[in-house]
Tab-separated table of C-alpha atoms in Angstrom:
chain	number	residue	atom	x	y	z
A	70	MET	CA	13.115	-148.828	22.527
A	71	GLN	CA	10.916	-150.723	20.103
A	72	ARG	CA	7.197	-150.588	20.652
A	73	PRO	CA	4.920	-153.567	19.958
A	74	GLY	CA	3.434	-153.317	16.481
A	75	ASP	CA	6.325	-151.343	14.997
A	76	SER	CA	7.194	-154.299	12.763
A	77	ARG	CA	4.276	-153.333	10.552
A	78	ARG	CA	6.328	-150.387	9.291
A	79	ARG	CA	8.922	-150.994	6.599
A	80	ALA	CA	12.514	-150.178	7.504
A	81	ASP	CA	12.686	-147.643	4.657
A	82	GLU	CA	9.323	-145.995	5.366
A	83	LEU	CA	9.530	-142.244	5.974
A	84	LEU	CA	6.847	-140.333	7.849
A	85	SER	CA	5.809	-136.711	7.801
A	86	ILE	CA	5.873	-134.782	11.068
A	87	GLY	CA	2.064	-134.969	11.187
A	88	ALA	CA	2.143	-138.749	10.868
A	89	VAL	CA	4.788	-138.952	13.600
A	90	LEU	CA	2.625	-136.790	15.847
A	91	ALA	CA	-0.405	-139.031	15.285
A	92	PHE	CA	1.673	-142.119	16.048
A	93	LEU	CA	3.244	-140.749	19.237
A	94	ARG	CA	-0.001	-139.376	20.629
A	95	ASP	CA	-1.216	-142.908	21.332
A	96	ASP	CA	1.268	-143.035	24.213
A	97	PHE	CA	2.008	-139.327	24.700
A	98	PRO	CA	-1.244	-137.353	24.349
A	99	GLU	CA	0.384	-134.016	25.203
A	100	VAL	CA	3.085	-134.128	22.525
A	101	THR	CA	2.891	-131.349	19.932
A	102	ILE	CA	4.557	-130.506	16.646
A	103	SER	CA	6.403	-127.730	18.476
A	104	LYS	CA	7.745	-130.323	20.908
A	105	ILE	CA	9.041	-132.501	18.060
A	106	ARG	CA	10.665	-129.492	16.408
A	107	PHE	CA	12.253	-128.509	19.719
A	108	LEU	CA	13.752	-131.984	20.182
A	109	GLU	CA	15.117	-131.736	16.654
A	110	ALA	CA	16.633	-128.325	17.449
A	111	GLU	CA	18.285	-129.902	20.507
A	112	GLY	CA	19.898	-132.538	18.288
A	113	LEU	CA	18.010	-135.498	19.742
A	114	VAL	CA	16.622	-136.496	16.365
A	115	GLU	CA	17.785	-135.650	12.838
A	116	PRO	CA	15.033	-136.269	10.279
A	117	GLN	CA	15.769	-136.187	6.593
A	118	ARG	CA	14.656	-133.223	4.503
A	119	THR	CA	12.979	-133.271	1.128
A	120	PRO	CA	14.238	-130.868	-1.576
A	121	SER	CA	11.385	-128.544	-0.604
A	122	GLY	CA	12.425	-128.622	3.066
A	123	TYR	CA	9.793	-130.932	4.558
A	124	ARG	CA	10.859	-133.200	7.416
A	125	LYS	CA	10.771	-136.958	6.841
A	126	PHE	CA	11.204	-139.241	9.863
A	127	SER	CA	12.470	-142.811	9.684
A	128	PRO	CA	11.221	-145.544	12.060
A	129	ALA	CA	14.494	-145.105	13.978
A	130	ASP	CA	13.732	-141.389	14.386
A	131	VAL	CA	10.305	-142.216	15.780
A	132	GLU	CA	11.878	-144.701	18.204
A	133	ARG	CA	14.286	-142.020	19.436
A	134	LEU	CA	11.460	-139.531	19.945
A	135	ALA	CA	9.413	-142.088	21.886
A	136	TYR	CA	12.430	-142.901	24.045
A	137	VAL	CA	13.042	-139.215	24.830
A	138	LEU	CA	9.395	-138.606	25.707
A	139	ARG	CA	9.261	-141.733	27.878
A	140	MET	CA	12.403	-140.778	29.816
A	141	GLN	CA	11.030	-137.290	30.411
A	142	ARG	CA	7.608	-138.495	31.500
A	143	ASP	CA	8.518	-141.543	33.559
A	144	HIS	CA	11.938	-140.637	34.937
A	145	TYR	CA	12.091	-136.817	34.784
A	146	LEU	CA	15.478	-136.950	33.049
A	147	PRO	CA	16.896	-133.728	31.549
A	148	LEU	CA	17.683	-133.745	27.851
A	149	ARG	CA	21.424	-133.788	28.517
A	150	VAL	CA	21.132	-137.117	30.348
A	151	ILE	CA	18.738	-138.537	27.754
A	152	ARG	CA	21.262	-137.667	25.048
A	153	GLU	CA	23.892	-139.665	26.962
A	154	HIS	CA	21.484	-142.620	27.039
A	155	LEU	CA	20.905	-142.428	23.296
A	156	ASP	CA	24.618	-142.138	22.572
A	157	ALA	CA	25.292	-145.235	24.676
A	158	ILE	CA	22.557	-147.184	22.894
A	159	GLU	CA	23.973	-146.197	19.489
A	160	ARG	CA	27.393	-147.507	20.589
A	161	GLY	CA	25.783	-150.812	21.534
A	162	GLU	CA	26.274	-150.155	25.244
A	163	ALA	CA	23.809	-150.299	28.103
A	164	PRO	CA	22.530	-146.820	29.003
A	165	PRO	CA	23.298	-145.409	32.467
A	166	ALA	CA	21.162	-146.736	35.302
A	167	LEU	CA	17.908	-144.855	35.840
A	168	PRO	CA	17.461	-143.036	39.160
A	169	ALA	CA	15.421	-144.810	41.801
A	170	PRO	CA	12.009	-143.210	42.540
A	171	GLU	CA	13.156	-142.176	46.019
A	172	ALA	CA	16.142	-140.366	44.502
A	173	ARG	CA	13.971	-137.945	42.574
A	174	PRO	CA	14.270	-134.351	43.816
A	175	GLY	CA	11.684	-132.921	46.161
A	176	PRO	CA	9.952	-129.550	45.673
A	177	MET	CA	12.675	-127.518	47.386
A	178	ASP	CA	15.419	-129.349	45.498
A	179	GLU	CA	13.578	-128.538	42.283
A	180	VAL	CA	13.481	-124.848	43.255
A	181	ASP	CA	17.231	-124.776	43.865
A	182	ARG	CA	17.898	-126.652	40.619
A	183	GLU	CA	15.709	-124.304	38.599
A	184	LEU	CA	17.342	-121.234	40.150
A	185	GLY	CA	20.770	-122.634	39.343
A	186	THR	CA	19.742	-123.433	35.792
A	187	VAL	CA	18.418	-119.924	35.222
A	188	SER	CA	21.491	-118.210	36.680
A	189	GLU	CA	23.796	-120.340	34.525
A	190	SER	CA	21.861	-119.976	31.283
A	191	VAL	CA	20.495	-116.440	31.372
A	192	ASN	CA	23.704	-114.528	30.553
A	193	GLY	CA	24.019	-113.750	26.869
A	194	VAL	CA	20.913	-115.657	25.796
A	195	ARG	CA	18.905	-113.838	23.132
A	196	LEU	CA	16.100	-115.579	21.318
A	197	GLY	CA	13.893	-114.472	18.480
A	198	ARG	CA	10.174	-115.017	18.667
A	199	ALA	CA	10.225	-118.237	16.652
A	200	GLU	CA	13.126	-119.570	18.733
A	201	LEU	CA	11.293	-118.824	21.979
A	202	LEU	CA	8.177	-120.603	20.715
A	203	ALA	CA	10.185	-123.687	19.766
A	204	ALA	CA	12.156	-123.769	23.025
A	205	ALA	CA	9.025	-123.277	25.159
A	206	GLU	CA	7.041	-125.744	23.026
A	207	ALA	CA	4.309	-123.146	22.598
A	208	GLU	CA	2.119	-121.777	19.840
A	209	GLU	CA	1.995	-118.193	18.605
A	210	ARG	CA	-1.465	-117.611	20.064
A	211	GLU	CA	-0.214	-118.729	23.497
A	212	LEU	CA	2.726	-116.334	23.488
A	213	THR	CA	0.466	-113.505	22.385
A	214	GLU	CA	-1.829	-114.213	25.331
A	215	TRP	CA	1.078	-114.449	27.784
A	216	GLU	CA	2.310	-111.064	26.618
A	217	ALA	CA	-1.173	-109.573	26.916
A	218	TYR	CA	-1.213	-110.591	30.594
A	219	GLY	CA	2.309	-109.307	31.191
A	220	LEU	CA	3.732	-112.749	31.954
A	221	VAL	CA	6.357	-112.618	29.180
A	222	ALA	CA	7.790	-109.515	27.557
A	223	PRO	CA	10.403	-108.972	24.822
A	224	GLY	CA	13.368	-106.699	25.345
A	225	PRO	CA	13.899	-103.353	23.631
A	226	ASP	CA	15.420	-105.164	20.656
A	227	GLY	CA	12.390	-107.412	20.313
A	228	GLY	CA	14.308	-110.471	21.535
A	229	TYR	CA	13.850	-112.608	24.628
A	230	ASP	CA	16.435	-113.458	27.280
A	231	GLY	CA	16.942	-116.637	29.312
A	232	GLU	CA	14.614	-115.512	32.084
A	233	ALA	CA	11.802	-114.880	29.605
A	234	LEU	CA	12.374	-118.379	28.244
A	235	GLN	CA	12.208	-119.871	31.732
A	236	VAL	CA	8.953	-118.022	32.467
A	237	ALA	CA	7.500	-119.147	29.141
A	238	ARG	CA	8.366	-122.777	29.819
A	239	LEU	CA	6.815	-122.684	33.286
A	240	VAL	CA	3.659	-120.942	32.054
A	241	ALA	CA	3.354	-123.548	29.298
A	242	GLU	CA	3.793	-126.364	31.815
A	243	LEU	CA	1.115	-124.899	34.098
A	244	GLY	CA	-1.152	-124.641	31.080
A	245	ARG	CA	-0.980	-128.416	30.666
A	246	TYR	CA	-2.687	-128.650	34.052
A	247	GLY	CA	-5.482	-126.322	32.963
A	248	LEU	CA	-4.102	-123.083	34.420
A	249	GLU	CA	-4.641	-120.268	31.948
A	250	PRO	CA	-2.799	-116.910	31.880
A	251	ARG	CA	-5.741	-115.221	33.591
A	252	HIS	CA	-5.256	-117.594	36.513
A	253	LEU	CA	-1.639	-116.490	36.847
A	254	ARG	CA	-2.314	-112.790	37.332
A	255	ALA	CA	-2.082	-113.216	41.104
A	256	MET	CA	1.375	-114.797	40.725
A	257	LYS	CA	2.503	-111.916	38.508
A	258	ALA	CA	1.199	-109.364	41.022
A	259	ALA	CA	2.965	-111.175	43.876
A	260	ALA	CA	6.214	-111.267	41.895
A	261	ASP	CA	5.956	-107.522	41.203
A	262	ARG	CA	5.511	-106.866	44.935
A	263	GLU	CA	8.553	-109.005	45.757
A	264	VAL	CA	10.612	-107.124	43.163
A	265	ALA	CA	9.546	-103.825	44.719
A	266	LEU	CA	10.505	-105.097	48.186
A	267	VAL	CA	13.960	-106.200	47.042
A	268	ASP	CA	14.452	-102.913	45.205
A	269	GLN	CA	13.543	-101.016	48.380
A	270	VAL	CA	16.328	-102.812	50.251
A	271	VAL	CA	19.069	-102.405	47.647
A	272	ALA	CA	18.179	-98.948	46.286
A	273	PRO	CA	20.395	-97.082	48.816
A	274	LEU	CA	23.326	-99.366	47.918
A	275	ARG	CA	22.747	-98.894	44.198
A	276	ARG	CA	22.909	-95.091	44.558
A	277	HIS	CA	26.209	-95.198	46.452
A	278	ARG	CA	29.259	-93.581	44.858
A	279	ASN	CA	31.544	-96.481	45.738
A	280	PRO	CA	31.653	-98.992	42.803
A	281	GLN	CA	32.179	-101.877	45.236
A	282	THR	CA	29.036	-100.894	47.119
A	283	ARG	CA	27.058	-100.772	43.860
A	284	ALA	CA	28.392	-104.217	42.948
A	285	HIS	CA	27.340	-105.414	46.385
A	286	ALA	CA	23.833	-104.141	45.592
A	287	GLU	CA	23.623	-106.533	42.625
A	288	THR	CA	24.791	-109.475	44.725
A	289	THR	CA	22.361	-108.585	47.497
A	290	ALA	CA	19.482	-108.300	45.030
A	291	ARG	CA	20.216	-111.775	43.610
A	292	ASP	CA	20.480	-113.286	47.095
A	293	LEU	CA	17.216	-111.690	48.222
A	294	ALA	CA	15.452	-112.827	45.060
A	295	THR	CA	16.656	-116.403	45.605
A	296	LEU	CA	15.526	-116.383	49.239
A	297	SER	CA	12.180	-114.908	48.222
A	298	VAL	CA	11.565	-117.680	45.680
A	299	ARG	CA	12.588	-120.390	48.167
A	300	LEU	CA	10.335	-118.882	50.844
A	301	HIS	CA	7.413	-118.774	48.415
A	302	ALA	CA	7.966	-122.419	47.465
A	303	ALA	CA	8.235	-123.481	51.109
A	304	MET	CA	5.041	-121.640	52.072
A	305	VAL	CA	3.098	-123.157	49.171
A	306	GLN	CA	4.412	-126.599	50.091
A	307	ALA	CA	3.418	-126.105	53.735
A	308	GLY	CA	-0.019	-124.813	52.743
A	309	MET	CA	-0.668	-127.749	50.448
A	310	ARG	CA	0.319	-130.204	53.156
A	311	THR	CA	-2.619	-129.041	55.271
A	312	ARG	CA	-5.018	-129.776	52.399
A	313	LEU	CA	-3.793	-133.215	51.385
């Protein structure tokens, strides 16, 4: 985990979050302060705090952050797996073997994984605005713009659910490739049309007097939504293949 040149830092030297950001950006240009705060919130690094509340990172903290970022960038590992690696290293054990390049999921596998992740995490999740920004690794101005374009919206209580978080993360990721919210209006319009189509199919079931039939409407709506997303992904994949 040690990077060449780290020996120039004293073992007891503590760095501010800005200094850590400047150091990491040599190898990870896209890292942000929000990203570092998010990794802290996930328990992957535990910087010290000054009496006034400022974060102070040790060289070991910086090493952990670099390791996390490297595993995400080079091996596409989820944070849960990276945490297992770090725990093993702290115990003096070899971390689990990294997946071979050919074992990485393809586009359709990614769609299924993302759908499963959303369905598992969306129930009961309520985030405040600051929590959403940290989890999505975004800035306030970005969220304001996403809301202006109707990509992300708070609930009646002003909070955000798991689906809003998933949308925010994906919009942020697309932004790293240069796609701005205005470019995503077509995707939002297409999603609205798909929602209307699913609603057209299940509306008669939802109005039924039988509670079991109404419950079946919810199941049918989820199934249709999943199939719609998988079809969209497959069609995009097929269309891109003709252009590559």
